Amino acid sequence: ATPHALSMPNHKEDEARAWYGRMVLPPTDAVHPEHGDTFGNIRNLMIDAAGKGEQTEKLSLGCSSSQTARNLEDIVCQENSIYCWARCMSILEEGIPRENYCQEERNLRLDCVNPRNQTYTGGHGDYYPACTASTENATSYPKLPVYQEIRDPDICTDAAYNDFAKTDGYAHSFDLGPSIFMWSVVDGEVDGRLIFDGVFGFLAIGHASFAGGPHDAMNGASIIMALPGGDYSAVTGLDLSLEPNINEYVISHTASAFRHWKEPVSASGANTSSYEIEVVENCFTAIKFKTSEINGIPFDLNGKNDLIWSGNNQDYYAGYHGYGNRGIFVVDFSSGEAYMKSDEGQHQDGNNQGGEDVASKTSDASSMFSSWSTTSLLAIICISLYM
């Protein structure tokens, strides 16, 4: 967080004083005045160190003075479960009948691994309990041939992006930060285009789902998703020699990893003939669609719709979208109003409070709040090094 403090004035014993504060997270690319690094990188370093159980100077980066962050939880899992991917996971659900099965029956050990048979050390990913002999620590997914950080700056210019992001032919648009959603309502259908200032790892948009699950709004969501290849494997990712494709999917209600919901629902008869992928090679990505529904769930053309979007500009595993490249937003197709879901309280009266310009100005900060307010079993506070 940005440096901050609160001083309370003295008052009588029979008096009480209340205070209210709101933490506003700085942009991920803003530079911390003391550490000289961006807030986004500082946060990632702290999360990585905490997930690995390290007690290093990285844990003090987000704290003031001589304080450091500390993991307060001592996780003890119930019988037939192990600590895996920042939570206790059942071994029974993975087909392991008892805790000593791996060693006694297979001469292996029980551990937390990913589909590439790498052991969990912390951070985000796809992990589960398994019998393994692997001693290889988890690594990041292999990168796209050209990923975001090595885009050609002479080709992927601001002018090129602005030209790609033109809203000509669309009645409304909403700035989501690294992406823009533009749309018109034509003959009872949403004619939409989602553009992404990122190379093509995947790009998706769809109905948010609030039916519960580890990631509310995401688990159970019906989406339109574009992939840069086919023949997906959780071990090897997408085959980029195959043609890109765009289909409808339903994200699993209980598991977020793509391997759990990789079969498109559009294979069962949904009309995806209007769905298109647009790519400025190794620069920008967009998807277009004209439909009244996604997976049989209609858009409410007379009211508000909770939508989600996400994009990946790093790898070909249809995995984690990364910080900031996703969001939950609301679109009223009857009025053209749009705003981030986290700003919904400001729009309950139905007024646009300034129209699209106001909504667009708040979208960068709002998507940042959404991407940073992730739930975790790690309870971290700043405490003195001298305690």
Coordinates of C-alpha atoms in Angstrom, one line a residue:
A1 CA 0.0 0.0 0.0
T2 CA 1.0 3.6 -0.3
P3 CA 2.6 5.0 2.9
H4 CA -0.2 6.1 5.2
A5 CA -0.9 6.8 8.9
L6 CA -3.7 7.9 11.2
S7 CA -3.3 10.1 14.3
M8 CA -6.2 10.3 16.8
P9 CA -6.6 13.3 19.0
N10 CA -7.0 12.9 22.8
H11 CA -10.5 12.8 24.2
K12 CA -12.3 12.4 27.6
E13 CA -12.8 8.9 29.0
D14 CA -16.6 9.3 28.6
E15 CA -16.3 10.2 24.9
A16 CA -15.8 7.9 21.9
R17 CA -14.4 8.8 18.6
A18 CA -15.1 6.8 15.4
W19 CA -13.1 7.0 12.1
Y20 CA -13.6 5.8 8.6
G21 CA -10.9 5.0 6.0
R22 CA -10.8 3.6 2.6
M23 CA -7.6 2.0 1.1
V24 CA -7.1 3.0 -2.5
L25 CA -4.6 0.8 -4.3
P26 CA -2.1 2.6 -6.6
P27 CA -1.7 1.6 -10.2
T28 CA 0.5 -1.5 -10.7
D29 CA 3.0 0.5 -12.8
A30 CA 3.3 3.4 -10.2
V31 CA 6.7 3.5 -8.5
H32 CA 7.0 3.2 -4.7
P33 CA 8.7 6.4 -3.3
E34 CA 11.0 4.4 -1.0
H35 CA 11.8 1.1 -2.7
G36 CA 12.1 2.4 -6.3
D37 CA 10.1 -0.5 -7.7
T38 CA 6.6 -0.6 -9.1
F39 CA 3.7 -1.5 -6.7
G40 CA 2.7 -4.4 -8.9
N41 CA 6.2 -6.0 -8.8
I42 CA 6.4 -5.4 -5.0
R43 CA 3.1 -7.1 -4.5
N44 CA 4.1 -10.1 -6.7
L45 CA 7.4 -10.5 -4.8
M46 CA 5.6 -10.5 -1.4
I47 CA 3.0 -13.0 -2.6
D48 CA 5.7 -15.3 -4.0
A49 CA 7.9 -15.1 -0.8
A50 CA 4.8 -15.7 1.4
G51 CA 3.7 -18.7 -0.7
K52 CA 7.2 -20.3 -0.4
G53 CA 7.3 -19.7 3.4
E54 CA 10.3 -17.5 3.0
Q55 CA 11.3 -15.0 5.7
T56 CA 13.2 -12.5 3.5
E57 CA 13.5 -8.8 2.9
K58 CA 10.8 -9.2 0.2
L59 CA 8.2 -9.5 3.0
S60 CA 9.0 -6.0 4.2
L61 CA 8.6 -4.3 0.9
G62 CA 4.9 -3.4 1.4
C63 CA 5.4 -2.4 5.0
S64 CA 6.7 0.8 6.6
S65 CA 9.8 1.4 8.7
S66 CA 11.2 -1.9 10.2
Q67 CA 8.1 -3.9 9.8
T68 CA 7.6 -7.1 7.7
A69 CA 4.6 -9.2 6.5
R70 CA 4.1 -12.4 8.3
N71 CA 1.9 -15.4 7.5
L72 CA -0.3 -15.9 10.7
E73 CA -1.8 -19.2 9.7
D74 CA -0.5 -22.6 10.8
I75 CA -2.4 -24.9 8.4
V76 CA -3.5 -28.3 9.8
C77 CA -5.5 -30.3 7.3
Q78 CA -8.0 -33.0 8.2
E79 CA -7.4 -36.7 7.6
N80 CA -7.1 -37.8 4.0
S81 CA -6.3 -34.2 2.8
I82 CA -3.1 -32.3 2.3
Y83 CA -2.1 -28.7 2.0
C84 CA -2.0 -28.0 -1.7
W85 CA -2.3 -24.7 -3.7
A86 CA -2.9 -22.5 -0.6
R87 CA -5.6 -24.7 0.8
C88 CA -6.4 -28.2 2.1
M89 CA -7.4 -30.6 -0.7
S90 CA -8.9 -34.0 -0.5
I91 CA -6.8 -36.9 -1.7
L92 CA -9.9 -39.1 -2.0
E93 CA -11.3 -36.8 -4.8
E94 CA -8.1 -37.5 -6.7
G95 CA -8.5 -41.3 -6.4
I96 CA -6.0 -41.8 -3.6
P97 CA -7.7 -44.1 -1.0
R98 CA -5.5 -43.2 2.0
E99 CA -2.6 -41.1 3.0
N100 CA 0.0 -43.9 3.1
Y101 CA -1.2 -45.4 -0.2
C102 CA 1.4 -43.8 -2.4
Q103 CA 4.3 -45.0 -0.3
E104 CA 3.1 -48.5 0.6
E105 CA 1.4 -49.5 -2.7
R106 CA 3.4 -47.6 -5.3
N107 CA 6.7 -46.7 -3.6
L108 CA 6.0 -43.1 -4.3
R109 CA 5.3 -40.1 -2.1
L110 CA 2.1 -38.1 -1.7
D111 CA 2.7 -34.5 -2.8
C112 CA 1.0 -31.5 -4.4
V113 CA 1.8 -31.4 -8.2
N114 CA 0.7 -29.8 -11.4
P115 CA -0.2 -31.7 -14.6
R116 CA 3.4 -31.4 -15.7
N117 CA 4.4 -33.4 -12.6
Q118 CA 6.1 -30.5 -10.9
T119 CA 5.8 -30.0 -7.2
Y120 CA 4.0 -27.0 -5.7
T121 CA 6.2 -24.2 -4.1
G122 CA 3.7 -21.4 -4.1
G123 CA 1.9 -18.9 -6.3
H124 CA -0.9 -19.4 -8.8
G125 CA -1.4 -22.5 -11.0
D126 CA -3.2 -25.8 -11.4
Y127 CA -2.3 -28.2 -8.6
Y128 CA -3.7 -31.3 -7.0
P129 CA -2.6 -34.2 -4.7
A130 CA -0.9 -37.1 -6.5
C131 CA 1.5 -40.0 -6.1
T132 CA 4.8 -38.8 -7.5
A133 CA 8.5 -39.4 -7.6
S134 CA 9.2 -36.0 -9.1
T135 CA 11.6 -33.6 -7.4
E136 CA 11.2 -30.9 -9.9
N137 CA 9.8 -27.6 -8.5
A138 CA 7.0 -26.0 -10.4
T139 CA 7.9 -23.5 -13.1
S140 CA 5.9 -21.0 -15.1
Y141 CA 4.1 -22.2 -18.2
P142 CA 6.3 -22.0 -21.4
K143 CA 5.9 -18.7 -23.1
L144 CA 4.2 -17.9 -26.4
P145 CA 6.7 -17.5 -29.3
V146 CA 6.1 -13.8 -28.9
Y147 CA 4.7 -12.8 -25.5
Q148 CA 3.7 -9.4 -24.2
E149 CA 7.0 -8.2 -22.9
I150 CA 8.9 -8.8 -26.2
R151 CA 6.3 -7.3 -28.6
D152 CA 8.0 -5.2 -31.3
P153 CA 7.6 -1.6 -30.0
D154 CA 8.0 -0.3 -33.5
I155 CA 5.0 -2.3 -34.7
C156 CA 2.8 -2.4 -31.6
T157 CA 2.6 1.3 -31.2
D158 CA -0.1 3.4 -29.4
A159 CA -1.2 4.7 -32.8
A160 CA -1.6 1.1 -34.1
Y161 CA -3.6 0.1 -31.0
N162 CA -5.8 3.2 -31.3
D163 CA -6.5 2.4 -34.9
F164 CA -7.3 -1.3 -34.0
A165 CA -9.6 0.0 -31.2
K166 CA -11.7 2.3 -33.3
T167 CA -15.4 2.1 -32.3
D168 CA -16.7 2.9 -35.8
G169 CA -20.0 1.1 -36.4
Y170 CA -20.8 0.5 -32.7
A171 CA -23.3 2.6 -30.7
H172 CA -21.5 2.2 -27.3
S173 CA -18.1 1.4 -25.8
F174 CA -16.6 0.9 -22.4
D175 CA -13.0 1.1 -21.5
L176 CA -12.0 -1.8 -19.3
G177 CA -8.3 -0.8 -19.0
P178 CA -6.3 -3.2 -21.1
S179 CA -9.4 -3.9 -23.2
I180 CA -12.4 -2.2 -24.6
F181 CA -15.9 -3.6 -25.1
M182 CA -18.0 -2.0 -27.8
W183 CA -21.5 -3.0 -28.8
S184 CA -24.8 -2.2 -30.6
V185 CA -28.1 -3.9 -30.2
V186 CA -29.4 -4.9 -33.7
D187 CA -32.5 -6.9 -34.4
G188 CA -32.7 -8.3 -30.9
E189 CA -29.0 -9.4 -30.8
V190 CA -25.9 -7.9 -29.2
D191 CA -23.4 -7.0 -31.9
G192 CA -20.2 -7.0 -29.8
R193 CA -16.5 -6.6 -30.1
L194 CA -13.9 -7.1 -27.3
I195 CA -10.5 -5.8 -28.1
F196 CA -7.4 -6.5 -26.0
D197 CA -4.1 -4.7 -25.9
G198 CA -2.2 -7.9 -25.7
V199 CA -0.9 -10.8 -27.8
F200 CA -3.1 -13.8 -28.3
G201 CA -2.9 -16.3 -25.5
F202 CA -6.7 -16.4 -25.1
L203 CA -9.5 -13.9 -24.9
A204 CA -12.9 -14.4 -23.4
I205 CA -16.1 -12.6 -22.5
G206 CA -19.4 -13.9 -21.1
H207 CA -22.1 -14.0 -18.4
A208 CA -20.9 -13.7 -14.9
S209 CA -22.0 -16.4 -12.5
F210 CA -22.7 -15.8 -8.8
A211 CA -23.7 -19.4 -8.0
G212 CA -20.8 -19.8 -5.6
G213 CA -17.5 -21.7 -6.1
P214 CA -13.8 -20.9 -5.4
H215 CA -13.9 -17.9 -7.7
D216 CA -17.3 -16.2 -7.6
A217 CA -18.5 -14.7 -10.9
M218 CA -16.1 -17.0 -12.8
N219 CA -17.0 -20.5 -11.7
G220 CA -20.1 -21.6 -13.6
A221 CA -19.8 -18.7 -16.1
S222 CA -21.0 -19.2 -19.7
I223 CA -18.4 -17.5 -22.0
I224 CA -17.3 -17.0 -25.5
M225 CA -13.6 -17.9 -25.7
A226 CA -11.0 -17.6 -28.4
L227 CA -7.8 -19.8 -28.4
P228 CA -4.7 -19.5 -30.6
G229 CA -4.5 -23.3 -31.3
G230 CA -6.1 -26.6 -30.7
D231 CA -5.7 -30.2 -29.4
Y232 CA -5.3 -28.9 -25.8
S233 CA -3.3 -30.9 -23.2
A234 CA -2.7 -29.8 -19.7
V235 CA 0.8 -31.1 -20.0
T236 CA 1.8 -29.6 -23.4
G237 CA -0.8 -26.8 -23.7
L238 CA -2.3 -25.8 -27.1
D239 CA -0.9 -27.0 -30.4
L240 CA -0.1 -23.7 -32.0
S241 CA 0.3 -25.3 -35.5
L242 CA -3.5 -25.8 -35.5
E243 CA -5.9 -23.0 -36.5
P244 CA -7.2 -20.6 -33.8
N245 CA -10.7 -21.3 -32.8
I246 CA -13.6 -19.5 -30.9
N247 CA -16.4 -21.4 -29.1
E248 CA -18.7 -21.2 -26.2
Y249 CA -17.7 -22.8 -22.9
V250 CA -19.0 -23.2 -19.4
I251 CA -16.4 -22.7 -16.7
S252 CA -16.5 -25.5 -14.1
H253 CA -18.5 -24.7 -11.0
T254 CA -15.8 -26.2 -8.7
A255 CA -12.5 -26.0 -10.6
S256 CA -11.0 -23.1 -12.5
A257 CA -8.3 -24.9 -14.5
F258 CA -9.1 -25.2 -18.2
R259 CA -8.6 -29.0 -18.2
H260 CA -11.8 -29.3 -16.2
W261 CA -14.0 -27.5 -18.8
K262 CA -12.0 -27.7 -22.1
E263 CA -14.9 -29.2 -24.2
P264 CA -16.9 -26.4 -25.9
V265 CA -20.6 -26.4 -25.4
S266 CA -21.0 -25.0 -28.9
A267 CA -20.1 -28.5 -30.1
S268 CA -23.6 -29.5 -29.0
G269 CA -25.4 -27.2 -31.4
A270 CA -24.9 -23.6 -30.4
N271 CA -24.8 -21.2 -33.3
T272 CA -21.3 -19.6 -33.4
S273 CA -21.3 -18.7 -37.1
S274 CA -21.0 -15.0 -36.3
Y275 CA -18.0 -15.4 -33.9
E276 CA -14.7 -14.1 -35.3
I277 CA -11.2 -13.6 -34.1
E278 CA -9.1 -10.6 -35.1
V279 CA -5.4 -10.5 -34.6
V280 CA -2.7 -7.9 -35.3
E281 CA 0.0 -10.5 -35.3
N282 CA 2.1 -10.5 -32.1
C283 CA 0.5 -7.2 -31.0
F284 CA -3.3 -7.1 -30.3
T285 CA -6.3 -9.4 -30.2
A286 CA -10.1 -9.0 -30.6
I287 CA -13.2 -11.2 -30.7
K288 CA -16.5 -10.3 -32.5
F289 CA -19.9 -11.8 -32.1
K290 CA -23.5 -11.2 -32.9
T291 CA -25.9 -13.2 -30.7
S292 CA -28.8 -12.9 -28.4
E293 CA -27.4 -15.5 -26.0
I294 CA -24.4 -17.4 -24.7
N295 CA -24.9 -21.1 -24.0
G296 CA -28.7 -20.6 -24.1
I297 CA -28.5 -17.8 -21.5
P298 CA -30.0 -14.7 -23.1
F299 CA -28.7 -11.2 -22.8
D300 CA -31.2 -8.9 -21.0
L301 CA -31.7 -6.3 -23.7
N302 CA -34.1 -4.3 -21.5
G303 CA -31.9 -4.1 -18.4
K304 CA -28.5 -4.7 -16.8
N305 CA -26.2 -7.6 -17.4
D306 CA -23.3 -8.8 -15.2
L307 CA -20.4 -9.7 -17.6
I308 CA -16.9 -10.9 -17.2
W309 CA -13.8 -10.7 -19.4
S310 CA -10.3 -12.0 -19.3
G311 CA -7.2 -12.3 -21.5
N312 CA -3.9 -14.0 -21.5
N313 CA -0.8 -12.5 -23.2
Q314 CA 1.9 -14.8 -21.9
D315 CA 1.4 -18.5 -22.7
Y316 CA -0.5 -21.2 -24.7
Y317 CA -1.9 -23.2 -21.7
A318 CA -5.3 -21.3 -21.4
G319 CA -4.2 -20.7 -17.9
Y320 CA -4.0 -17.8 -15.5
H321 CA -4.9 -14.4 -17.1
G322 CA -2.5 -12.4 -14.9
Y323 CA -3.0 -9.4 -12.8
G324 CA -5.3 -6.8 -14.3
N325 CA -6.2 -8.8 -17.5
R326 CA -9.8 -9.6 -16.3
G327 CA -12.8 -7.9 -14.7
I328 CA -16.4 -8.0 -13.8
F329 CA -18.6 -5.2 -15.3
V330 CA -22.2 -4.3 -15.8
V331 CA -23.8 -3.3 -19.1
D332 CA -27.3 -2.0 -19.5
F333 CA -28.1 -2.7 -23.1
S334 CA -31.3 -0.6 -23.0
S335 CA -29.5 2.7 -22.0
G336 CA -25.9 2.1 -23.1
E337 CA -24.6 2.5 -19.6
A338 CA -21.6 0.5 -18.4
Y339 CA -19.5 0.4 -15.2
M340 CA -17.4 -1.9 -13.2
K341 CA -19.2 -4.2 -10.9
S342 CA -17.2 -2.9 -7.9
D343 CA -18.8 0.6 -8.6
E344 CA -22.3 -0.7 -8.7
G345 CA -23.3 1.1 -5.5
Q346 CA -22.8 4.4 -7.3
H347 CA -25.3 3.3 -10.0
Q348 CA -28.2 1.8 -8.0
D349 CA -30.4 4.8 -8.8
G350 CA -30.2 4.0 -12.5
N351 CA -28.5 7.3 -13.3
N352 CA -25.4 7.2 -15.4
Q353 CA -23.8 10.0 -13.4
G354 CA -22.0 11.5 -16.3
G355 CA -22.5 8.8 -18.9
E356 CA -19.9 6.7 -20.6
D357 CA -17.0 9.2 -20.0
V358 CA -17.4 8.9 -16.2
A359 CA -17.6 5.1 -16.5
S360 CA -14.6 4.9 -18.6
K361 CA -12.5 7.1 -16.3
T362 CA -13.3 4.8 -13.4
S363 CA -12.6 1.5 -15.2
D364 CA -8.8 1.4 -14.8
A365 CA -9.0 1.8 -11.0
S366 CA -11.9 -0.5 -10.7
S367 CA -10.4 -3.3 -12.7
M368 CA -7.3 -2.9 -10.5
F369 CA -9.4 -3.3 -7.4
S370 CA -11.0 -6.4 -8.9
S371 CA -7.7 -8.0 -9.8
W372 CA -6.0 -7.2 -6.5
S373 CA -8.9 -8.2 -4.1
T374 CA -8.3 -11.9 -4.5
T375 CA -9.1 -14.3 -1.7
S376 CA -6.3 -16.3 -0.1
L377 CA -5.8 -18.5 2.9
L378 CA -2.7 -16.4 3.7
A379 CA -3.5 -13.9 6.4
I380 CA -0.7 -11.3 6.1
I381 CA -0.1 -8.3 8.4
C382 CA 2.8 -6.0 9.0
I383 CA 4.5 -6.5 12.4
S384 CA 7.7 -5.2 13.9
L385 CA 10.9 -7.1 13.3
Y386 CA 11.7 -6.7 16.9
M387 CA 8.7 -8.6 18.2

